[in-house]
mmCIF file of C-alpha atoms in Angstrom:
data_model
loop_
_atom_site.group_PDB
_atom_site.id
_atom_site.type_symbol
_atom_site.label_atom_id
_atom_site.label_comp_id
_atom_site.label_asym_id
_atom_site.label_seq_id
_atom_site.Cartn_x
_atom_site.Cartn_y
_atom_site.Cartn_z
ATOM 1 C CA MET A 1 -12.420 11.824 7.794
ATOM 2 C CA GLU A 2 -11.999 15.013 7.894
ATOM 3 C CA GLN A 3 -9.888 15.067 9.760
ATOM 4 C CA PHE A 4 -7.158 13.440 8.579
ATOM 5 C CA ILE A 5 -8.170 14.889 5.668
ATOM 6 C CA LYS A 6 -7.481 18.296 7.334
ATOM 7 C CA ASP A 7 -3.835 16.971 9.037
ATOM 8 C CA GLN A 8 -2.231 15.511 6.221
ATOM 9 C CA ILE A 9 -3.219 19.126 4.023
ATOM 10 C CA THR A 10 -1.647 20.942 7.474
ATOM 11 C CA ALA A 11 2.189 18.663 8.167
ATOM 12 C CA GLY A 12 2.318 18.761 4.576
ATOM 13 C CA LEU A 13 2.917 22.842 3.310
ATOM 14 C CA LYS A 14 5.181 22.939 6.361
ATOM 15 C CA TYR A 15 7.332 19.241 5.600
ATOM 16 C CA LEU A 16 7.196 19.122 1.713
ATOM 17 C CA PRO A 17 8.008 22.070 0.294
ATOM 18 C CA SER A 18 10.804 22.408 2.544
ATOM 19 C CA ASN A 19 12.423 19.101 2.385
ATOM 20 C CA LEU A 20 11.300 18.551 -2.027
ATOM 21 C CA ILE A 21 13.682 21.173 -2.451
ATOM 22 C CA ARG A 22 16.825 20.292 0.190
ATOM 23 C CA SER A 23 16.418 16.681 -1.644
ATOM 24 C CA TYR A 24 18.262 18.820 -4.086
ATOM 25 C CA PHE A 25 20.887 20.152 -2.020
ATOM 26 C CA ILE A 26 22.206 17.138 0.426
ATOM 27 C CA ARG A 27 23.656 14.743 -0.693
ATOM 28 C CA SER A 28 21.400 11.035 -2.811
ATOM 29 C CA SER A 29 23.606 8.754 -0.996
ATOM 30 C CA SER A 30 24.995 7.718 2.635
ATOM 31 C CA ASP A 31 27.233 4.704 4.501
ATOM 32 C CA GLU A 32 23.327 3.536 5.355
ATOM 33 C CA THR A 33 22.271 3.775 1.801
ATOM 34 C CA LYS A 34 25.478 1.759 0.019
ATOM 35 C CA ARG A 35 25.088 -0.636 3.151
ATOM 36 C CA PHE A 36 21.637 -2.171 2.362
ATOM 37 C CA ARG A 37 21.632 -2.251 -1.302
ATOM 38 C CA GLU A 38 24.791 -4.142 -0.834
ATOM 39 C CA LYS A 39 24.067 -6.439 1.706
ATOM 40 C CA ILE A 40 20.224 -6.685 0.880
ATOM 41 C CA GLY A 41 19.624 -4.790 -3.432
ATOM 42 C CA PHE A 42 17.364 -3.460 -4.993
ATOM 43 C CA ILE A 43 13.777 -4.862 -4.053
ATOM 44 C CA ARG A 44 12.738 -6.865 -6.885
ATOM 45 C CA GLY A 45 9.342 -7.276 -5.565
ATOM 46 C CA VAL A 46 5.252 -7.561 -5.877
ATOM 47 C CA CYS A 47 2.347 -7.674 -3.705
ATOM 48 C CA HIS A 48 -0.487 -11.011 -3.623
ATOM 49 C CA PRO A 49 1.486 -13.627 -5.406
ATOM 50 C CA THR A 50 0.260 -16.160 -6.064
ATOM 51 C CA ASP A 51 1.901 -19.740 -5.628
ATOM 52 C CA ASP A 52 3.034 -20.072 -8.396
ATOM 53 C CA TYR A 53 6.689 -20.073 -7.604
ATOM 54 C CA SER A 54 8.651 -20.030 -10.744
ATOM 55 C CA GLN A 55 5.779 -17.832 -13.003
ATOM 56 C CA ILE A 56 6.995 -15.308 -9.750
ATOM 57 C CA LYS A 57 10.208 -16.045 -10.426
ATOM 58 C CA GLY A 58 10.658 -15.526 -14.161
ATOM 59 C CA ALA A 59 9.732 -11.923 -13.659
ATOM 60 C CA ASN A 60 13.133 -12.192 -12.244
ATOM 61 C CA ILE A 61 10.699 -10.887 -8.869
ATOM 62 C CA GLY A 62 12.927 -11.945 -6.269
ATOM 63 C CA TRP A 63 10.409 -10.397 -3.158
ATOM 64 C CA ILE A 64 6.700 -11.203 -1.899
ATOM 65 C CA ARG A 65 4.621 -8.922 0.486
ATOM 66 C CA ILE A 66 1.685 -9.894 1.821
ATOM 67 C CA ASP A 67 0.205 -9.493 5.118
ATOM 68 C CA ILE A 68 -0.005 -11.040 8.207
ATOM 69 C CA PRO A 69 -3.414 -12.384 9.837
ATOM 70 C CA PHE A 70 -3.996 -11.885 13.788
ATOM 71 C CA PRO A 71 -1.903 -14.260 15.579
ATOM 72 C CA TYR A 72 -4.109 -15.027 18.036
ATOM 73 C CA ASP A 73 -7.616 -15.830 18.236
ATOM 74 C CA LYS A 74 -9.753 -14.511 20.728
ATOM 75 C CA ASP A 75 -8.797 -17.118 23.790
ATOM 76 C CA GLY A 76 -4.784 -16.164 23.228
ATOM 77 C CA LYS A 77 -4.704 -19.712 21.760
ATOM 78 C CA VAL A 78 -2.601 -19.077 17.846
ATOM 79 C CA SER A 79 -4.557 -19.227 15.036
ATOM 80 C CA GLU A 80 -4.453 -21.781 12.269
ATOM 81 C CA ALA A 81 -4.276 -18.924 10.116
ATOM 82 C CA TYR A 82 -1.612 -17.733 10.918
ATOM 83 C CA LYS A 83 0.032 -21.201 10.547
ATOM 84 C CA SER A 84 -0.712 -21.760 7.633
ATOM 85 C CA PHE A 85 0.518 -17.954 6.926
ATOM 86 C CA LYS A 86 4.137 -19.299 8.055
ATOM 87 C CA GLU A 87 3.887 -21.936 6.005
ATOM 88 C CA LYS A 88 3.395 -20.479 2.847
ATOM 89 C CA CYS A 89 6.220 -18.115 3.639
ATOM 90 C CA LEU A 90 8.668 -21.159 4.294
ATOM 91 C CA LYS A 91 7.189 -22.335 1.449
ATOM 92 C CA PHE A 92 8.517 -18.648 -0.765
ATOM 93 C CA GLN A 93 11.339 -18.041 1.270
ATOM 94 C CA ASN A 94 12.048 -21.900 -0.056
ATOM 95 C CA ASN A 95 11.972 -22.017 -3.599
ATOM 96 C CA GLY A 96 15.098 -18.969 -3.504
ATOM 97 C CA ILE A 97 12.359 -15.320 -2.813
ATOM 98 C CA ARG A 98 12.045 -13.992 0.194
ATOM 99 C CA VAL A 99 8.849 -11.948 2.318
ATOM 100 C CA MET A 100 8.032 -9.208 2.905
ATOM 101 C CA ALA A 101 5.480 -9.541 6.203
ATOM 102 C CA VAL A 102 2.727 -7.071 6.310
ATOM 103 C CA THR A 103 2.077 -7.062 10.841
ATOM 104 C CA PRO A 104 -2.028 -6.538 10.764
ATOM 105 C CA TYR A 105 -4.019 -3.634 11.466
ATOM 106 C CA PRO A 106 -5.180 -1.250 15.485
ATOM 107 C CA LYS A 107 -7.907 -2.804 14.475
ATOM 108 C CA ASP A 108 -7.598 -5.894 14.959
ATOM 109 C CA TYR A 109 -5.748 -5.303 18.419
ATOM 110 C CA ILE A 110 -7.910 -3.660 19.665
ATOM 111 C CA ASP A 111 -11.134 -6.579 18.555
ATOM 112 C CA TYR A 112 -8.930 -8.511 20.945
ATOM 113 C CA GLY A 113 -8.289 -6.175 23.356
ATOM 114 C CA ALA A 114 -4.587 -4.705 21.881
ATOM 115 C CA ASP A 115 -5.804 -1.606 22.970
ATOM 116 C CA ILE A 116 -2.947 1.499 21.804
ATOM 117 C CA ARG A 117 -4.084 3.652 23.907
ATOM 118 C CA THR A 118 -4.054 2.076 27.392
ATOM 119 C CA ALA A 119 -1.035 1.336 29.483
ATOM 120 C CA GLU A 120 -2.718 -2.693 29.685
ATOM 121 C CA GLY A 121 -3.413 -2.434 25.212
ATOM 122 C CA THR A 122 0.500 -0.948 24.989
ATOM 123 C CA GLU A 123 2.341 -3.855 26.680
ATOM 124 C CA LYS A 124 -0.179 -6.530 24.494
ATOM 125 C CA VAL A 125 0.753 -4.932 21.380
ATOM 126 C CA LYS A 126 4.933 -4.659 22.723
ATOM 127 C CA GLN A 127 3.681 -8.823 23.487
ATOM 128 C CA ILE A 128 3.154 -9.484 20.107
ATOM 129 C CA ALA A 129 5.417 -7.369 18.248
ATOM 130 C CA GLU A 130 7.809 -9.279 20.649
ATOM 131 C CA PHE A 131 6.538 -13.064 19.293
ATOM 132 C CA LEU A 132 6.221 -11.843 15.516
ATOM 133 C CA ILE A 133 9.112 -11.335 15.053
ATOM 134 C CA THR A 134 10.694 -13.923 17.085
ATOM 135 C CA ASP A 135 8.676 -15.873 16.273
ATOM 136 C CA MET A 136 8.813 -15.807 11.799
ATOM 137 C CA GLN A 137 13.091 -15.550 11.968
ATOM 138 C CA GLY A 138 13.816 -17.941 9.056
ATOM 139 C CA TYR A 139 9.798 -17.324 8.494
ATOM 140 C CA VAL A 140 10.083 -13.986 6.859
ATOM 141 C CA SER A 141 13.164 -11.361 5.328
ATOM 142 C CA GLY A 142 11.459 -7.800 6.363
ATOM 143 C CA PHE A 143 8.357 -6.672 8.600
ATOM 144 C CA GLN A 144 6.241 -3.643 7.195
ATOM 145 C CA ILE A 145 4.190 -2.239 10.162
ATOM 146 C CA THR A 146 0.854 -2.414 9.978
ATOM 147 C CA ASN A 147 -0.199 -0.641 6.395
ATOM 148 C CA GLU A 148 -0.746 2.898 5.335
ATOM 149 C CA MET A 149 -2.028 4.391 8.614
ATOM 150 C CA GLY A 150 -3.822 8.018 7.265
ATOM 151 C CA ILE A 151 -5.785 6.199 4.781
ATOM 152 C CA PRO A 152 -9.858 5.999 7.293
ATOM 153 C CA ARG A 153 -10.133 2.601 6.938
ATOM 154 C CA PHE A 154 -6.725 1.230 8.061
ATOM 155 C CA THR A 155 -6.553 3.992 11.399
ATOM 156 C CA ILE A 156 -10.115 4.376 12.610
ATOM 157 C CA PRO A 157 -11.079 4.166 15.245
ATOM 158 C CA LEU A 158 -7.531 6.018 15.808
ATOM 159 C CA THR A 159 -6.464 9.331 15.073
ATOM 160 C CA LEU A 160 -3.465 9.283 13.210
ATOM 161 C CA CYS A 161 -1.548 10.522 15.791
ATOM 162 C CA GLU A 162 -2.123 7.231 17.782
ATOM 163 C CA ALA A 163 -1.423 5.280 15.059
ATOM 164 C CA ALA A 164 1.921 6.581 15.131
ATOM 165 C CA LYS A 165 2.820 5.372 18.507
ATOM 166 C CA PHE A 166 1.050 1.701 17.425
ATOM 167 C CA ILE A 167 3.969 1.624 14.703
ATOM 168 C CA ALA A 168 6.508 3.572 17.201
ATOM 169 C CA VAL A 169 5.819 0.275 19.528
ATOM 170 C CA ASN A 170 5.336 -1.823 17.629
ATOM 171 C CA LEU A 171 9.134 -0.817 16.772
ATOM 172 C CA GLU A 172 10.446 -0.573 19.248
ATOM 173 C CA ALA A 173 9.880 -3.349 21.243
ATOM 174 C CA MET A 174 11.334 -5.702 17.442
ATOM 175 C CA TYR A 175 14.253 -3.754 17.247
ATOM 176 C CA PRO A 176 16.826 -5.075 19.436
ATOM 177 C CA ILE A 177 16.047 -9.417 18.590
ATOM 178 C CA LYS A 178 15.131 -7.925 14.773
ATOM 179 C CA LYS A 179 18.222 -10.163 13.602
ATOM 180 C CA ASP A 180 18.676 -10.240 10.067
ATOM 181 C CA ILE A 181 14.379 -8.894 9.194
ATOM 182 C CA ILE A 182 14.694 -5.677 7.430
ATOM 183 C CA LEU A 183 12.170 -2.746 9.251
ATOM 184 C CA GLY A 184 10.003 -0.635 8.704
ATOM 185 C CA TYR A 185 6.423 1.069 8.353
ATOM 186 C CA ASN A 186 4.942 2.687 5.170
ATOM 187 C CA SER A 187 2.834 5.537 4.842
ATOM 188 C CA ALA A 188 0.001 6.273 1.599
ATOM 189 C CA GLY A 189 1.110 9.136 0.001
ATOM 190 C CA PRO A 190 3.815 12.028 1.701
ATOM 191 C CA GLU A 191 0.884 12.069 5.079
ATOM 192 C CA ALA A 192 3.779 14.186 6.313
ATOM 193 C CA LEU A 193 2.217 13.762 9.569
ATOM 194 C CA LEU A 194 3.136 10.476 10.041
ATOM 195 C CA HIS A 195 6.617 11.551 9.073
ATOM 196 C CA ALA A 196 7.322 13.835 11.089
ATOM 197 C CA GLU A 197 5.676 11.860 14.727
ATOM 198 C CA LEU A 198 8.071 9.628 13.205
ATOM 199 C CA LEU A 199 11.251 11.351 13.776
ATOM 200 C CA PRO A 200 12.624 10.612 16.771
ATOM 201 C CA TYR A 201 11.421 6.552 16.345
ATOM 202 C CA VAL A 202 13.279 6.396 12.869
ATOM 203 C CA GLY A 203 16.181 4.929 13.758
ATOM 204 C CA TYR A 204 14.970 1.840 14.677
ATOM 205 C CA CYS A 205 14.394 1.340 10.484
ATOM 206 C CA ASP A 206 16.186 0.179 7.786
ATOM 207 C CA TYR A 207 14.133 1.671 5.635
ATOM 208 C CA VAL A 208 10.649 4.203 5.013
ATOM 209 C CA GLY A 209 8.525 2.454 2.912
ATOM 210 C CA VAL A 210 5.874 4.646 1.085
ATOM 211 C CA ASP A 211 2.977 4.015 -1.010
ATOM 212 C CA ILE A 212 2.449 5.529 -4.298
ATOM 213 C CA TYR A 213 -0.507 6.056 -7.389
ATOM 214 C CA MET A 214 -0.676 8.106 -9.845
ATOM 215 C CA GLY A 215 -3.586 8.938 -12.034
ATOM 216 C CA CYS A 216 -5.224 5.620 -10.845
ATOM 217 C CA PHE A 217 -7.839 7.291 -9.000
ATOM 218 C CA PHE A 218 -8.936 10.954 -8.761
ATOM 219 C CA ASN A 219 -9.498 12.847 -11.356
ATOM 220 C CA VAL A 220 -6.707 15.003 -12.237
ATOM 221 C CA PRO A 221 -3.047 13.343 -14.437
ATOM 222 C CA GLY A 222 -0.699 12.081 -12.934
ATOM 223 C CA PHE A 223 3.072 12.122 -13.496
ATOM 224 C CA ILE A 224 5.616 10.159 -13.075
ATOM 225 C CA TRP A 225 7.984 13.018 -12.092
ATOM 226 C CA ILE A 226 5.592 12.733 -9.279
ATOM 227 C CA PHE A 227 7.304 9.445 -7.873
ATOM 228 C CA GLU A 228 11.091 10.625 -7.815
ATOM 229 C CA ALA A 229 9.324 14.160 -5.335
ATOM 230 C CA LEU A 230 7.337 12.266 -3.083
ATOM 231 C CA CYS A 231 10.735 10.014 -2.441
ATOM 232 C CA ARG A 232 13.047 13.100 -3.246
ATOM 233 C CA TYR A 233 10.392 14.488 0.496
ATOM 234 C CA LEU A 234 11.120 11.083 2.769
ATOM 235 C CA TRP A 235 14.540 11.198 1.685
ATOM 236 C CA ALA A 236 15.605 14.451 3.786
ATOM 237 C CA MET A 237 13.212 14.085 5.718
ATOM 238 C CA THR A 238 14.300 11.268 7.547
ATOM 239 C CA GLY A 239 18.050 10.311 5.881
ATOM 240 C CA LYS A 240 16.460 7.223 5.427
ATOM 241 C CA PRO A 241 16.799 4.553 3.077
ATOM 242 C CA VAL A 242 12.774 4.650 0.540
ATOM 243 C CA LEU A 243 11.332 1.554 -0.250
ATOM 244 C CA ILE A 244 8.574 1.891 -2.902
ATOM 245 C CA GLN A 245 5.803 -0.536 -0.595
ATOM 246 C CA GLU A 246 3.574 -0.891 -2.964
ATOM 247 C CA PHE A 247 3.576 1.590 -6.819
ATOM 248 C CA GLY A 248 1.287 0.249 -9.970
ATOM 249 C CA TYR A 249 -0.722 1.143 -12.666
ATOM 250 C CA LEU A 250 -3.654 -0.089 -14.138
ATOM 251 C CA SER A 251 -3.506 -1.842 -17.730
ATOM 252 C CA GLY A 252 -7.745 -0.982 -18.229
ATOM 253 C CA GLY A 253 -10.463 1.040 -17.035
ATOM 254 C CA ALA A 254 -12.474 4.269 -18.643
ATOM 255 C CA PRO A 255 -15.222 6.788 -18.577
ATOM 256 C CA LYS A 256 -19.797 6.123 -18.084
ATOM 257 C CA SER A 257 -21.074 8.276 -19.851
ATOM 258 C CA LYS A 258 -24.607 10.394 -18.384
ATOM 259 C CA SER A 259 -26.890 7.079 -19.530
ATOM 260 C CA GLU A 260 -24.852 4.602 -18.154
ATOM 261 C CA LYS A 261 -24.401 6.739 -14.625
ATOM 262 C CA LYS A 262 -27.562 7.134 -14.734
ATOM 263 C CA ALA A 263 -28.659 3.316 -15.414
ATOM 264 C CA MET A 264 -25.739 3.061 -12.481
ATOM 265 C CA LEU A 265 -28.958 5.402 -10.291
ATOM 266 C CA MET A 266 -30.989 3.636 -11.166
ATOM 267 C CA ARG A 267 -30.405 0.129 -10.094
ATOM 268 C CA TYR A 268 -30.006 1.495 -6.794
ATOM 269 C CA GLY A 269 -33.374 3.493 -6.175
ATOM 270 C CA ALA A 270 -32.279 7.152 -7.246
ATOM 271 C CA SER A 271 -32.748 8.777 -10.838
ATOM 272 C CA SER A 272 -29.825 11.131 -9.702
ATOM 273 C CA GLU A 273 -27.425 11.758 -7.692
ATOM 274 C CA LYS A 274 -29.446 14.647 -6.359
ATOM 275 C CA ASP A 275 -32.231 11.571 -5.603
ATOM 276 C CA ALA A 276 -29.931 9.839 -3.786
ATOM 277 C CA LYS A 277 -28.679 12.202 -1.269
ATOM 278 C CA LYS A 278 -32.155 12.892 -0.680
ATOM 279 C CA HIS A 279 -32.914 9.117 0.245
ATOM 280 C CA ILE A 280 -29.194 8.463 1.216
ATOM 281 C CA GLU A 281 -30.107 5.756 3.740
ATOM 282 C CA LYS A 282 -31.751 3.873 2.052
ATOM 283 C CA PHE A 283 -29.866 4.362 -1.079
ATOM 284 C CA VAL A 284 -27.232 3.301 0.918
ATOM 285 C CA GLY A 285 -29.474 0.694 2.473
ATOM 286 C CA ASN A 286 -30.090 -0.774 -2.125
ATOM 287 C CA MET A 287 -26.235 -1.181 -2.798
ATOM 288 C CA PRO A 288 -24.666 -5.045 -2.782
ATOM 289 C CA GLU A 289 -23.694 -5.247 1.436
ATOM 290 C CA HIS A 290 -20.771 -5.205 0.509
ATOM 291 C CA PHE A 291 -19.876 -2.520 -0.095
ATOM 292 C CA ALA A 292 -23.098 -0.186 1.630
ATOM 293 C CA GLU A 293 -21.321 -1.805 4.608
ATOM 294 C CA HIS A 294 -18.090 -0.388 3.890
ATOM 295 C CA ILE A 295 -18.866 3.470 3.424
ATOM 296 C CA LYS A 296 -20.354 2.702 6.610
ATOM 297 C CA TYR A 297 -17.663 2.090 8.688
ATOM 298 C CA VAL A 298 -15.963 4.701 7.578
ATOM 299 C CA CYS A 299 -18.073 7.069 7.986
ATOM 300 C CA GLU A 300 -18.443 5.820 11.398
ATOM 301 C CA ASN A 301 -22.493 4.468 10.749
ATOM 302 C CA ASP A 302 -23.458 8.869 10.586
ATOM 303 C CA SER A 303 -25.829 8.807 7.264
ATOM 304 C CA SER A 304 -25.280 12.619 7.141
ATOM 305 C CA ARG A 305 -21.289 11.618 5.970
ATOM 306 C CA TYR A 306 -22.334 8.912 3.056
ATOM 307 C CA PHE A 307 -23.252 11.809 0.038
ATOM 308 C CA GLY A 308 -19.096 12.769 0.386
ATOM 309 C CA PHE A 309 -17.944 10.113 0.714
ATOM 310 C CA LEU A 310 -19.465 8.168 -2.115
ATOM 311 C CA PHE A 311 -19.488 10.996 -4.403
ATOM 312 C CA LYS A 312 -17.020 13.680 -3.459
ATOM 313 C CA SER A 313 -13.759 11.057 -3.102
ATOM 314 C CA ASP A 314 -12.496 8.461 -5.250
ATOM 315 C CA MET A 315 -14.917 6.290 -4.525
ATOM 316 C CA VAL A 316 -17.676 7.410 -7.098
ATOM 317 C CA ASN A 317 -14.585 6.064 -8.740
ATOM 318 C CA HIS A 318 -16.171 2.387 -7.712
ATOM 319 C CA PHE A 319 -19.490 3.107 -8.070
ATOM 320 C CA TYR A 320 -19.326 4.242 -11.447
ATOM 321 C CA CYS A 321 -17.870 1.436 -12.133
ATOM 322 C CA GLU A 322 -15.262 3.626 -14.226
ATOM 323 C CA LEU A 323 -12.458 5.967 -15.053
ATOM 324 C CA PRO A 324 -12.437 9.065 -15.551
ATOM 325 C CA ARG A 325 -11.022 11.016 -18.361
ATOM 326 C CA MET A 326 -8.851 13.119 -17.035
ATOM 327 C CA THR A 327 -7.376 9.537 -14.454
ATOM 328 C CA LYS A 328 -3.927 8.983 -16.876
ATOM 329 C CA ILE A 329 -0.538 9.109 -16.736
ATOM 330 C CA PRO A 330 -0.206 11.813 -19.905
ATOM 331 C CA GLY A 331 1.118 8.626 -22.775
ATOM 332 C CA TYR A 332 1.065 5.921 -19.869
ATOM 333 C CA PRO A 333 -2.795 4.379 -20.884
ATOM 334 C CA HIS A 334 -5.119 3.201 -19.316
ATOM 335 C CA THR A 335 -4.279 -0.828 -21.814
ATOM 336 C CA PRO A 336 -1.760 -3.523 -21.127
ATOM 337 C CA ASP A 337 1.203 -1.948 -22.895
ATOM 338 C CA GLY A 338 -0.110 1.522 -21.086
ATOM 339 C CA GLN A 339 0.796 -0.386 -18.367
ATOM 340 C CA ALA A 340 3.713 -1.412 -19.538
ATOM 341 C CA ARG A 341 5.686 0.594 -20.526
ATOM 342 C CA PHE A 342 4.413 2.416 -16.961
ATOM 343 C CA PHE A 343 7.017 -0.371 -15.149
ATOM 344 C CA GLU A 344 9.615 -0.164 -17.552
ATOM 345 C CA ASP A 345 9.880 3.231 -17.214
ATOM 346 C CA CYS A 346 8.873 3.590 -14.060
ATOM 347 C CA ILE A 347 10.902 1.015 -12.483
ATOM 348 C CA SER A 348 13.767 2.416 -14.010
ATOM 349 C CA HIS A 349 14.123 5.714 -13.083
ATOM 350 C CA LEU A 350 13.625 4.334 -10.251
ATOM 351 C CA TYR A 351 16.742 2.718 -9.916
ATOM 352 C CA SER A 352 19.163 5.264 -10.517
ATOM 353 C CA LEU A 353 18.246 7.278 -7.228
ATOM 354 C CA ASP A 354 20.391 5.992 -4.154
ATOM 355 C CA PHE A 355 18.457 7.102 -2.323
ATOM 356 C CA ILE A 356 15.675 4.412 -3.279
ATOM 357 C CA CYS A 357 16.656 0.615 -2.357
ATOM 358 C CA GLY A 358 13.325 -0.828 -3.703
ATOM 359 C CA CYS A 359 9.637 -1.465 -4.769
ATOM 360 C CA ASN A 360 6.375 -3.719 -4.832
ATOM 361 C CA ILE A 361 4.629 -2.958 -7.625
ATOM 362 C CA TYR A 362 1.159 -3.884 -6.410
ATOM 363 C CA CYS A 363 -0.316 -6.510 -7.396
ATOM 364 C CA TYR A 364 0.442 -10.077 -9.044
ATOM 365 C CA LYS A 365 -3.104 -10.780 -10.352
ATOM 366 C CA ASP A 366 -5.701 -9.118 -11.918
ATOM 367 C CA PRO A 367 -8.665 -10.419 -9.192
ATOM 368 C CA ASP A 368 -12.152 -11.635 -10.094
ATOM 369 C CA LYS A 369 -13.991 -9.200 -8.698
ATOM 370 C CA CYS A 370 -13.483 -5.198 -6.577
ATOM 371 C CA TYR A 371 -12.105 -6.140 -3.386
ATOM 372 C CA TYR A 372 -12.772 -2.476 -2.397
ATOM 373 C CA CYS A 373 -16.902 -2.815 -2.747
ATOM 374 C CA GLY A 374 -17.322 -5.671 -4.946
ATOM 375 C CA GLN A 375 -18.352 -5.436 -7.830
ATOM 376 C CA LYS A 376 -16.521 -7.561 -11.142
ATOM 377 C CA ASP A 377 -17.351 -4.621 -13.321
ATOM 378 C CA CYS A 378 -15.065 -1.816 -10.861
ATOM 379 C CA PRO A 379 -11.248 -1.772 -12.964
ATOM 380 C CA THR A 380 -10.301 0.559 -9.762
ATOM 381 C CA GLU A 381 -9.139 -2.690 -7.864
ATOM 382 C CA THR A 382 -9.457 -5.205 -10.907
ATOM 383 C CA CYS A 383 -7.024 -4.369 -13.243
ATOM 384 C CA TRP A 384 -4.083 -3.909 -11.627
ATOM 385 C CA GLY A 385 -1.330 -7.160 -12.268
ATOM 386 C CA LEU A 386 1.274 -8.653 -13.844
ATOM 387 C CA VAL A 387 -1.084 -11.711 -15.393
ATOM 388 C CA ASP A 388 -5.022 -11.380 -15.125
ATOM 389 C CA SER A 389 -7.343 -13.619 -13.470
ATOM 390 C CA ASN A 390 -6.787 -16.943 -15.103
ATOM 391 C CA GLY A 391 -2.811 -16.882 -14.876
ATOM 392 C CA ALA A 392 -2.086 -15.995 -17.842
ATOM 393 C CA GLU A 393 1.013 -13.650 -18.404
ATOM 394 C CA LYS A 394 0.061 -10.051 -19.159
ATOM 395 C CA PRO A 395 2.584 -7.628 -21.479
ATOM 396 C CA SER A 396 3.346 -5.331 -17.779
ATOM 397 C CA TYR A 397 5.777 -9.601 -16.385
ATOM 398 C CA ARG A 398 7.113 -9.367 -19.711
ATOM 399 C CA SER A 399 8.101 -5.298 -19.657
ATOM 400 C CA VAL A 400 8.414 -5.742 -15.507
ATOM 401 C CA ARG A 401 11.303 -9.984 -16.485
ATOM 402 C CA LYS A 402 12.965 -7.254 -18.711
ATOM 403 C CA VAL A 403 13.633 -4.457 -16.431
ATOM 404 C CA PHE A 404 14.312 -6.401 -13.675
ATOM 405 C CA GLY A 405 16.199 -8.466 -15.152
ATOM 406 C CA ARG A 406 18.753 -6.141 -16.363
ATOM 407 C CA ILE A 407 19.038 -4.379 -12.789
ATOM 408 C CA LYS A 408 19.373 -8.249 -11.849
ATOM 409 C CA TRP A 409 22.142 -7.617 -13.808
ATOM 410 C CA LEU A 410 23.673 -5.013 -12.821
ATOM 411 C CA GLU A 411 24.649 -5.538 -9.634
ATOM 412 C CA ALA A 412 25.801 -8.611 -10.569
ATOM 413 C CA VAL A 413 27.753 -6.719 -12.192
ATOM 414 C CA GLU A 414 28.819 -4.546 -9.382
ATOM 415 C CA LYS A 415 29.654 -7.009 -6.806
ATOM 416 C CA LYS A 416 32.344 -8.487 -9.720
#
């Protein structure tokens, strides 16, 4: 995990400042970006939708973004989960909502015996890519090759360069037979090394994606101007239309007091973080199974890394079920109304930039509990939705309906 961070810093210093500055001295559009917006339109999307098609369309959402289950069982037969996924996609498409499908993670391929680190495995990855892009014709309108390579929990056991190779093999295999399906990949934040490794392959991409989450994780303020800055850097570096594949803002979350934090620690057998460090294996073992297994997996069962991962990264927000005081965008509190204002202001600005071809909001519905740590009262993964856990529309639903409706109207006027 430490190497992932070092690689990101080194490559970021090399590519991010220079391309950000350069972006202000080059054209903000190209023939390709113009064709994309004319043919596809500005992607007005959302991640992890419900099957309430009328409610989704009521917010002027035209795309949904969902994950493809691995297509084969261990015996090589097409899996039932994959078959069900295709049926789900077809229902969305038939209801006038286009589908952006995210291919599985490299780990799923490795578990199946398709390891990009071997010649035989690389050939299997290629064959699976060809199957997916062919079999999904008519069921999806876009493909994203895997998700957020560079984030340790998604990339392990591959290195970032091996992950880039995985994406490249998929792009090369899919491009000649993709027909009208748009094709690309994404990164979490700038991830300059990943984009640098894939520069020879961006010709196979209809877009390059980036995921941006400001003011929602680390104990530092975020700013809306950073959204534009990251997209500018990526536009100058790759020359491809930039698609924000994930972005969002939490509608809840607040700091915890010292006494509340101590109570959380004592719940798992420690009186302080220092005490937890002394007995870290036992401490992690006392935590909810889902959370403990996640810590062990990312740290590759190296207990010497448990404490740093848990208490020196944004994982600490999960543990304490809090958002620290500085974790926000100034002027946009983590409230339902603050979330709503964020979406209206941010989306309006993104649409004004010619090289941005769309955005997918994360996410449609608040889950009942955090998928990451398994705790019901953890705000980090339970307050992203446009609708609440019962499906009731939040203020952000109405603001998205307004701003996406404005974009939809502007595009209709331009076509006349």
